[in-house]
Short mmCIF file of C-alpha atoms in Angstrom, two decimals:
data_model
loop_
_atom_site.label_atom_id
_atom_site.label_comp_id
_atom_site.label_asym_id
_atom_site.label_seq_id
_atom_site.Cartn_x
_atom_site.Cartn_y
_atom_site.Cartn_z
CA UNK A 1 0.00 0.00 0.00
CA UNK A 2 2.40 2.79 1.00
CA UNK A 3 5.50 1.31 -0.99
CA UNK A 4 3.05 2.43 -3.97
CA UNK A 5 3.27 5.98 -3.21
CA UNK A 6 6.05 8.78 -4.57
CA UNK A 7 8.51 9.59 -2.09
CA UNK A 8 6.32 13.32 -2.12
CA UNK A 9 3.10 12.02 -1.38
CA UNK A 10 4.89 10.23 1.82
CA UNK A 11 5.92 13.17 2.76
CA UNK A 12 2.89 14.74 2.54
CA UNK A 13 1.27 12.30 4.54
CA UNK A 14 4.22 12.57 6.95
CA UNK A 15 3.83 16.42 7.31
CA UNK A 16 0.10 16.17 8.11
CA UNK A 17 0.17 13.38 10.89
CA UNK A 18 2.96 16.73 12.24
CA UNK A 19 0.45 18.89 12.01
CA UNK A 20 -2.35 17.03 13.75
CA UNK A 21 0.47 15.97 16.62
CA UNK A 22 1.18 19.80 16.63
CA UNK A 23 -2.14 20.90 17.03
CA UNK A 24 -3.58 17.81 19.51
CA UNK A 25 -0.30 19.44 21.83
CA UNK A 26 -1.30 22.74 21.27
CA UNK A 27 -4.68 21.65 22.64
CA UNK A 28 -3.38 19.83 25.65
CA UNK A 29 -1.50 22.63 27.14
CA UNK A 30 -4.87 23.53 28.53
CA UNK A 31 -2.94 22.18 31.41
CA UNK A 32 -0.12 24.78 31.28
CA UNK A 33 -2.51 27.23 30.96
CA UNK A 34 -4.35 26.28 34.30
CA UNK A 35 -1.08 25.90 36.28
CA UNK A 36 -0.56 29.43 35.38
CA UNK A 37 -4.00 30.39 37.23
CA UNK A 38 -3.22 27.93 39.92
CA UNK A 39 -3.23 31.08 42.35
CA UNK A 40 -5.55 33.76 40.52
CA UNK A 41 -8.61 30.99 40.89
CA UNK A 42 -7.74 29.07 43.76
CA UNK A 43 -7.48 31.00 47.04
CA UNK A 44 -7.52 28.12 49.80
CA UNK A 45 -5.29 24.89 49.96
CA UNK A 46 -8.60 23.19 49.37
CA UNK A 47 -9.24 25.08 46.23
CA UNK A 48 -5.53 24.41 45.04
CA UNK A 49 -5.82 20.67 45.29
CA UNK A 50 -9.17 20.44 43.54
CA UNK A 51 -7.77 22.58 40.95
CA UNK A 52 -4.15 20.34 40.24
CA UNK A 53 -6.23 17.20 40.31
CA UNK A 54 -8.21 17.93 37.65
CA UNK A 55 -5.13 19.43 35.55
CA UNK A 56 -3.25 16.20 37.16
CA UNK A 57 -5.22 13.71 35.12
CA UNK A 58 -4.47 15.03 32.15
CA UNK A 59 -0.73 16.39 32.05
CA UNK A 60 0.38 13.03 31.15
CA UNK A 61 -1.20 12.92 27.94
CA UNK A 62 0.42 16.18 27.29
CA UNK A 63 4.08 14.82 27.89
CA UNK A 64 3.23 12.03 25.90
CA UNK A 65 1.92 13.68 22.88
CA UNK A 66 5.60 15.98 22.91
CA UNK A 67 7.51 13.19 22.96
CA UNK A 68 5.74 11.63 20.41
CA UNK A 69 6.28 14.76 18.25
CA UNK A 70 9.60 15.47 18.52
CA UNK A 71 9.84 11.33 18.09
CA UNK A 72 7.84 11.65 14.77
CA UNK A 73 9.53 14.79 13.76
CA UNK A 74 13.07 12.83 13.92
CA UNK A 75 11.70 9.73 12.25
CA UNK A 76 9.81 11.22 9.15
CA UNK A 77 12.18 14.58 8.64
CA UNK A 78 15.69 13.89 10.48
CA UNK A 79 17.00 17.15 8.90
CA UNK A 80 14.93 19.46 10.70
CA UNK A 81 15.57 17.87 13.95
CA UNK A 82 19.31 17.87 13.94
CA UNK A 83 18.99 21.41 12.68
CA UNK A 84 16.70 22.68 15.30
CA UNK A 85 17.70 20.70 18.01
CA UNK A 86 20.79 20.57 17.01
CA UNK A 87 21.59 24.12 17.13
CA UNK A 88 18.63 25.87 18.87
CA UNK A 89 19.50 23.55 21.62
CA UNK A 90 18.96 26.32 24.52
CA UNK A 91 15.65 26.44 23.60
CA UNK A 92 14.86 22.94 23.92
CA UNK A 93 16.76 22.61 26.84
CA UNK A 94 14.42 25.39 28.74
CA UNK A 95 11.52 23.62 27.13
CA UNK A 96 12.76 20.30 28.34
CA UNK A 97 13.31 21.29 31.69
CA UNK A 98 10.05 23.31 32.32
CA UNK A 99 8.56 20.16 31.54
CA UNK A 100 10.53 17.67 33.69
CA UNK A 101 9.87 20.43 37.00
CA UNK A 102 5.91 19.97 36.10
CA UNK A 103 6.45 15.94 36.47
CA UNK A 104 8.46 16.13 39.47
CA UNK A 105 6.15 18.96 40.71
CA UNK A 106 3.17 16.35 40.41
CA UNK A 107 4.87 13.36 41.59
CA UNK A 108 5.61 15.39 45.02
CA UNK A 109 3.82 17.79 45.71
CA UNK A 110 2.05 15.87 47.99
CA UNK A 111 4.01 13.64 49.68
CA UNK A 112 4.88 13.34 53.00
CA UNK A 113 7.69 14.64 55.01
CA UNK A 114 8.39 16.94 51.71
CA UNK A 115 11.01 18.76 52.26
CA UNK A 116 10.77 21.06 49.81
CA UNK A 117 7.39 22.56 51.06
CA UNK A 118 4.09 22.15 48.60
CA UNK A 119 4.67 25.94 47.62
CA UNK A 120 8.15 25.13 45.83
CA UNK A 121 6.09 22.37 43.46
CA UNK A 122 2.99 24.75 43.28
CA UNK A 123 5.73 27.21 41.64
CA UNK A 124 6.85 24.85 39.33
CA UNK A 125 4.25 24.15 37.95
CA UNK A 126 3.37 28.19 37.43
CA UNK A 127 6.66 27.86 35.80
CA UNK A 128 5.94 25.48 33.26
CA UNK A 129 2.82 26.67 32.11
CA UNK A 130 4.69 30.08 31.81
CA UNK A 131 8.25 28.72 29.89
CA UNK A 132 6.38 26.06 28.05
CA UNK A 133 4.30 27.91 26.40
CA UNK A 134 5.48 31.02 25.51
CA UNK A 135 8.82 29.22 24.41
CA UNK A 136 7.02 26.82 22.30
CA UNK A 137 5.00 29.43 20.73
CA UNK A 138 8.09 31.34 20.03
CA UNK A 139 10.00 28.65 18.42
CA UNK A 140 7.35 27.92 16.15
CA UNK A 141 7.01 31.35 14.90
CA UNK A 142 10.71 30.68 13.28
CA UNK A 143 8.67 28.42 10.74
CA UNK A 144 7.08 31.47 9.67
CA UNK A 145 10.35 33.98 10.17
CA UNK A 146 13.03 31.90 9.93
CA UNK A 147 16.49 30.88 12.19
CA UNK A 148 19.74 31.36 12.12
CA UNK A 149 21.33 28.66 10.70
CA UNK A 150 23.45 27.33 7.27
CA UNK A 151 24.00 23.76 6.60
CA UNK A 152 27.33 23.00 5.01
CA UNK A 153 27.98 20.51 1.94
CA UNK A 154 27.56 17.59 4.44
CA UNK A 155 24.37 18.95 6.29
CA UNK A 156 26.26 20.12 9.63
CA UNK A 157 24.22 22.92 10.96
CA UNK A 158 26.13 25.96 11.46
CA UNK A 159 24.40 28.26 13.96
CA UNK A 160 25.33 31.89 13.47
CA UNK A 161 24.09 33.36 17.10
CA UNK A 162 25.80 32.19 20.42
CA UNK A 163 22.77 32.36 21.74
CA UNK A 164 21.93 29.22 20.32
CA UNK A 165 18.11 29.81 19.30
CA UNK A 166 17.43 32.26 22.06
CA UNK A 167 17.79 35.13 19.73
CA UNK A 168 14.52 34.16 18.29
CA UNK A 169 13.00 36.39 21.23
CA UNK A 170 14.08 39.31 19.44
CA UNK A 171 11.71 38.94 16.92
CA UNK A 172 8.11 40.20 18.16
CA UNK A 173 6.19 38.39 15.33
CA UNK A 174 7.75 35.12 16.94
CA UNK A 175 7.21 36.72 20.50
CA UNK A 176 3.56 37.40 19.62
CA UNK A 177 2.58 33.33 18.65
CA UNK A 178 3.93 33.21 21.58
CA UNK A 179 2.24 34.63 23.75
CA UNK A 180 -0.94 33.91 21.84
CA UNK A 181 -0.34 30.21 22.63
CA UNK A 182 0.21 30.74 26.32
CA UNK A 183 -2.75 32.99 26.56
CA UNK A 184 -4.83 30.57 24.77
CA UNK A 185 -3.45 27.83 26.66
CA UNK A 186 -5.22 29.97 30.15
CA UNK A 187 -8.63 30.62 28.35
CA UNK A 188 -8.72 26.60 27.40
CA UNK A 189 -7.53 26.28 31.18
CA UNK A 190 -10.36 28.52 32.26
CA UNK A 191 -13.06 26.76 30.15
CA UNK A 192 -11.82 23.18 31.51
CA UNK A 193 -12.17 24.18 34.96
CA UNK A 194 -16.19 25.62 34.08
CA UNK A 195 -16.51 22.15 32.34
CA UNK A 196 -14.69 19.75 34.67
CA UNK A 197 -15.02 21.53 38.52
CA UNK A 198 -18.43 21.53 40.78
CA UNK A 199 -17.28 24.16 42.92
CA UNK A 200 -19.16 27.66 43.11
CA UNK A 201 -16.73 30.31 43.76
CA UNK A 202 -13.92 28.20 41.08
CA UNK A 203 -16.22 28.63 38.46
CA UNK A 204 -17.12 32.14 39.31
CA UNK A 205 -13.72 33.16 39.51
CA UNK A 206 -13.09 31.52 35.96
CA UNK A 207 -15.76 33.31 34.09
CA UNK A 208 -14.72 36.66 35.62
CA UNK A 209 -10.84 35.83 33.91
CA UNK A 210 -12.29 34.44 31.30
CA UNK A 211 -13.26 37.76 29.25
CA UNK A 212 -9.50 39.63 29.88
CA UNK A 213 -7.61 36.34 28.96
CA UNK A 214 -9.64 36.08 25.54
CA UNK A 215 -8.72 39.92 24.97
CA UNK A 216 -5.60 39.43 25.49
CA UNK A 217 -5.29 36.41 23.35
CA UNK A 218 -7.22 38.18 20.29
CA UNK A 219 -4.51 40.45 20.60
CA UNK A 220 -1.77 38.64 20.42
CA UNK A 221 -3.06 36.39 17.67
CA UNK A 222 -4.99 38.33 15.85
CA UNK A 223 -1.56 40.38 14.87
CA UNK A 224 0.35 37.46 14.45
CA UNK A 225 -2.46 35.98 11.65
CA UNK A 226 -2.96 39.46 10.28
CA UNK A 227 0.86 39.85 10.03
CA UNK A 228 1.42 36.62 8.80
CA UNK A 229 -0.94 37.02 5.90
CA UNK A 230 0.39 40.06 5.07
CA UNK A 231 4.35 39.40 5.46
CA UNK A 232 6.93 37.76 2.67
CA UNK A 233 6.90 34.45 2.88
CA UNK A 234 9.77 31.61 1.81
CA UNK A 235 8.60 29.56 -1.37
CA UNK A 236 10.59 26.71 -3.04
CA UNK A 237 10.81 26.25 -6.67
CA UNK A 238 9.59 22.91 -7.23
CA UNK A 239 11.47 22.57 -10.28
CA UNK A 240 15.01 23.37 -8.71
CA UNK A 241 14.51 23.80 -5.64
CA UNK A 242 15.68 26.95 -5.24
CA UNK A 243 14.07 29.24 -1.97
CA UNK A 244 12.79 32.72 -2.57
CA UNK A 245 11.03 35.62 -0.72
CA UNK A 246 7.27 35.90 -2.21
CA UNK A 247 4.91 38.81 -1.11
CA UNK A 248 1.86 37.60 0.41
CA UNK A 249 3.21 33.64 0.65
CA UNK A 250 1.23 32.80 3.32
CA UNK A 251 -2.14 34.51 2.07
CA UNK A 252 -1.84 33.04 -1.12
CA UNK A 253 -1.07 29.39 0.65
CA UNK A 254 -4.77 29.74 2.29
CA UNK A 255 -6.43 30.88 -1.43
CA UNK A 256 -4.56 28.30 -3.16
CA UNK A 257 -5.72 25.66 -0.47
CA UNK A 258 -9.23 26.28 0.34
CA UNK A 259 -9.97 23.18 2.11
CA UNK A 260 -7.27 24.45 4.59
CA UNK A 261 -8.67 28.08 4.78
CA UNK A 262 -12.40 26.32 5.38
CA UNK A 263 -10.08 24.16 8.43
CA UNK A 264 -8.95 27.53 9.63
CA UNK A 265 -12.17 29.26 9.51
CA UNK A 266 -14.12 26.29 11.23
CA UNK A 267 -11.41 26.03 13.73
CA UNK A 268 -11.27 30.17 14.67
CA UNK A 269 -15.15 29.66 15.56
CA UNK A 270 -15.31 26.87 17.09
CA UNK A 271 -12.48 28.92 19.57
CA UNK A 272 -14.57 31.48 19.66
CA UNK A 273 -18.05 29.93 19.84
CA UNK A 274 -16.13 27.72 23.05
CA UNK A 275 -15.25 30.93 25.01
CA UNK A 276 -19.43 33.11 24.02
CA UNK A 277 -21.17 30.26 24.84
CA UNK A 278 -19.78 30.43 28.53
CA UNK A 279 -19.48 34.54 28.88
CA UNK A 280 -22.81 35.34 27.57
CA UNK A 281 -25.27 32.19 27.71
CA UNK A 282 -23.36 30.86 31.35
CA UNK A 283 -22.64 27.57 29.64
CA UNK A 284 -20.70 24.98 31.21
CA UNK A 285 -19.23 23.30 27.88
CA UNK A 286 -17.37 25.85 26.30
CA UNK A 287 -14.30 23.84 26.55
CA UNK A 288 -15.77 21.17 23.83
CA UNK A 289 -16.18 23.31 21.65
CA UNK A 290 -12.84 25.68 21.81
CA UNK A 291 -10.83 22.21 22.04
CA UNK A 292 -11.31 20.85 18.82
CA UNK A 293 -11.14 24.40 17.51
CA UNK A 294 -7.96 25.23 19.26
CA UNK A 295 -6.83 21.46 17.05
CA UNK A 296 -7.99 22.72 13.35
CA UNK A 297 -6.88 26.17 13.94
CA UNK A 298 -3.04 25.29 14.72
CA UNK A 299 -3.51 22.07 12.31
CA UNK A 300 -4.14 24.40 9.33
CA UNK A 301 -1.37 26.77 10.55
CA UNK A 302 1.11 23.93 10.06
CA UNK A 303 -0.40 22.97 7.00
CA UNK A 304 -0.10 26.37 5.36
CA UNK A 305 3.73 26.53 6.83
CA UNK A 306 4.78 23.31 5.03
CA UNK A 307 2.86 23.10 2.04
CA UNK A 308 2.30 24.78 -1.68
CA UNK A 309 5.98 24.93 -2.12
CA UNK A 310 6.77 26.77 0.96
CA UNK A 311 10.12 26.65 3.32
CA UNK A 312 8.64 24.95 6.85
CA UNK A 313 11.96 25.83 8.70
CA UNK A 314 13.37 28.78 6.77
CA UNK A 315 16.84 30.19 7.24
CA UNK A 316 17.86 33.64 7.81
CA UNK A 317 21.40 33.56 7.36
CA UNK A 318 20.94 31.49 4.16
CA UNK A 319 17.70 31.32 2.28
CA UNK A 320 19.35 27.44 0.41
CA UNK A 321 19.87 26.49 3.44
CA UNK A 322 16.33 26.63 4.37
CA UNK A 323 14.37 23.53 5.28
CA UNK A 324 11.40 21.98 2.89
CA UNK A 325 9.55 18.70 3.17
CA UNK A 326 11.57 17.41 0.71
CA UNK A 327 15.12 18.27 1.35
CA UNK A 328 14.84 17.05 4.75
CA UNK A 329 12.83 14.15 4.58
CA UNK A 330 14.11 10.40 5.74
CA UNK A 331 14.59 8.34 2.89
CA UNK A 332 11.38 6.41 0.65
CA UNK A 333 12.33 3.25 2.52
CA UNK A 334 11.97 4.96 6.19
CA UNK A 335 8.82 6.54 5.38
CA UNK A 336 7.20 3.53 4.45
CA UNK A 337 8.39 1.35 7.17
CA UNK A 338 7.21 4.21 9.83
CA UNK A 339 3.96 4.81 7.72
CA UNK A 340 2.74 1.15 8.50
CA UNK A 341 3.16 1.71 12.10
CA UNK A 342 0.99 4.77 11.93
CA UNK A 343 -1.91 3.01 11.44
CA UNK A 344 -1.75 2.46 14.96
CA UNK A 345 -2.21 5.74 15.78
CA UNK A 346 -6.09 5.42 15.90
CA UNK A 347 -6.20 3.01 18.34
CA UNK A 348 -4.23 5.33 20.43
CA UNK A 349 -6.56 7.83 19.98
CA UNK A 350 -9.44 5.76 20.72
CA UNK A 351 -7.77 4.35 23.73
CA UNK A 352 -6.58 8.04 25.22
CA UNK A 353 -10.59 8.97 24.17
CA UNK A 354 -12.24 5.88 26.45
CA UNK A 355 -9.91 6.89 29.37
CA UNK A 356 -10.27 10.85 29.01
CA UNK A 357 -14.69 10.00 29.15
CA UNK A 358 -13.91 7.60 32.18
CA UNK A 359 -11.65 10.70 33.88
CA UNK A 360 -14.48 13.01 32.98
CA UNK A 361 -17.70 11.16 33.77
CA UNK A 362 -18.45 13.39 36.92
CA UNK A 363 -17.38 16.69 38.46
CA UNK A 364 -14.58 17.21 40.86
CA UNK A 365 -16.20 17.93 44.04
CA UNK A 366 -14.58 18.74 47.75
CA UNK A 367 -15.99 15.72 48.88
CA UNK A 368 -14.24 13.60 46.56
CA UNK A 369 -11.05 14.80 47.38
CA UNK A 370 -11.48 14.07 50.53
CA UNK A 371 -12.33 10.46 49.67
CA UNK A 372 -9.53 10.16 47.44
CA UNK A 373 -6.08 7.81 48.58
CA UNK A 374 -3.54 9.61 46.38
CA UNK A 375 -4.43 13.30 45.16
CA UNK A 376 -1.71 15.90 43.44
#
């Protein structure tokens, strides 16, 4: 079946299961987003440990799913991920690290004779739903803007800033997805707690944040999209190759692609219709609706950043140098063998599904965590 295909259609299909792991993470980090208001909604140690249990029973499917990306990324386009992590590598080192803090932060928090103190984990986790996502946001705004970096005759990656990927900060386009993600990551947070909490005053609290968080996400992503559409992009000649600077790129990449532009526009409402619903008709189920929006929106924002002939991982330094699904793709063999084993990816969708509707059949309640053995 897949030995049948051209080497481009694999990568195709290889660039779109990205995309959906991209945007299912993206999603997730509703629980980076909640750490973040771990103080600003819960005001007693009661409150606290209601609030990190119901975050706590979901983080892990957030580790998982970046592992699995960054484990996809290397097996379907190895080029990219020697490149980026390669020579970014301060970058992914803060990322790493604000994630292995939350795990820790999880695992202990609540154990006895903690020497620490509950406060030092309750500030790690503030810390990784700060670093996480603002960094993550930030270093995928270099798809869009471009890095550093020249590759050599023999594909070493030659980083031209000591500061190793850090430098990316200094670009407010890359600053504002950014920031766009992490607020976005606190109005998902805010819409899971009204979804998933039976507790008056947590609920009350979250609607009242819930209108300045969504302004200042609308902001912040609003003029990244607006600015995107409107800025240069980096197209590939798909005769030779060769990378250029096209007005409009990413404007034209939605026109050219309607059925990604209808993803996009189906994806921005359902964001939107997640966070009216619960400000102006008090409903409790927002969050189903701003989840799977939060998924098409940054699944057709990948989409648009590696398709139609377009640079995914551009270079600054040295537009040849820049990145493209094909010029740093594994080879026809490897994308075969690894697209057989994605066909078990929907059973591990299905599987994370049954246990997310058994996590979620009632409310958190005080009394329960009172009941419970082991709680975060």
């Amino acid at each position: 079946m897949f030995e049948n295909l051209s080497h481009l259609a694999l990568q195709q299909y290889w660039w779109v299961l990205i995309s959906l792991l991209a945007a299912l993470f993206v999603f997730l980090m509703f629980v980076q987003g909640g750490q973040t208001l771990l103080y600003s909604i819960g005001k007693t140690e009661g409150e606290k440990t209601i609030i990190l249990n119901t975050l706590g029973r979901k983080w892990e499917f957030t580790f998982t799913t970046l592992v699995t990306f960054g484990g996809a990324f290397f097996a379907s386009f190895p080029l990219f991920y020697a490149t980026s992590f390669g020579g970014a590598y301060w970058v992914w080192l803060l990322i790493l690290a604000a994630f292995i803090i939350q795990a820790v932060a999880y695992e202990f928090r609540k154990k006895p004779a903690n020497f620490l103190g509950a406060k030092t984990y309750e500030i790690f986790l503030v810390l990784n739903g700060l670093l996480g996502t603002i960094l993550i946001g930030t270093a995928v705004g270099t798809f869009f803007n471009g890095a550093q970096f020249e590759l050599n005759d023999m594909n070493q990656v030659l980083w031209q800033n000591p500061a190793r990927g850090m430098e990316a900060v200094l670009t407010f386009h890359n600053v504002a997805l950014g920031l766009a993600v992490f607020f976005l990551a606190r109005v998902l947070g805010l819409l899971y707690f009204i979804y998933t909490i039976d507790n008056d005053l947590i609920v009350a609290r979250s609607q009242k944040h819930l209108f300045f968080t969504t302004v200042l996400f609308l902001v912040f992503f609003l003029y990244f999209l607006v600015w995107l559409l409107l800025k240069d992009g980096f197209a590939v000649n798909p005769d030779s190759g060769e990378v250029f600077m096209e007005k409009y790129k990413y404007l034209n990449n939605l026109l050219q692609m309607p059925v990604v532009l209808i993803i996009m526009l189906i994806g921005v409402v359902g964001v939107l219709w997640g966070i009216i619903s619960t400000l102006f008709f008090q409903g409790s189920k927002g969050f189903l609706f701003a989840g799977p929006g939060t998924v098409l929106t940054v699944f057709a924002l990948f989409l648009i950043a590696g398709f139609n002939n377009t640079a995914f991982y551009p270079s600054e330094a040295d537009l040849q140098s820049s990145l493209t699904i094909q010029n740093a793709s594994s080879s026809h063999f490897t994308l075969v063998a690894m697209s057989y084993a994605s066909l078990m990816i929907p059973f591990v969708f299905a599987y994370i599904y049954y246990f997310w509707k058994v996590m979620n059949r009632k409310k958190i309640t005080d009394e329960e965590m009172n009941e419970e053995s082991h709680v975060y």
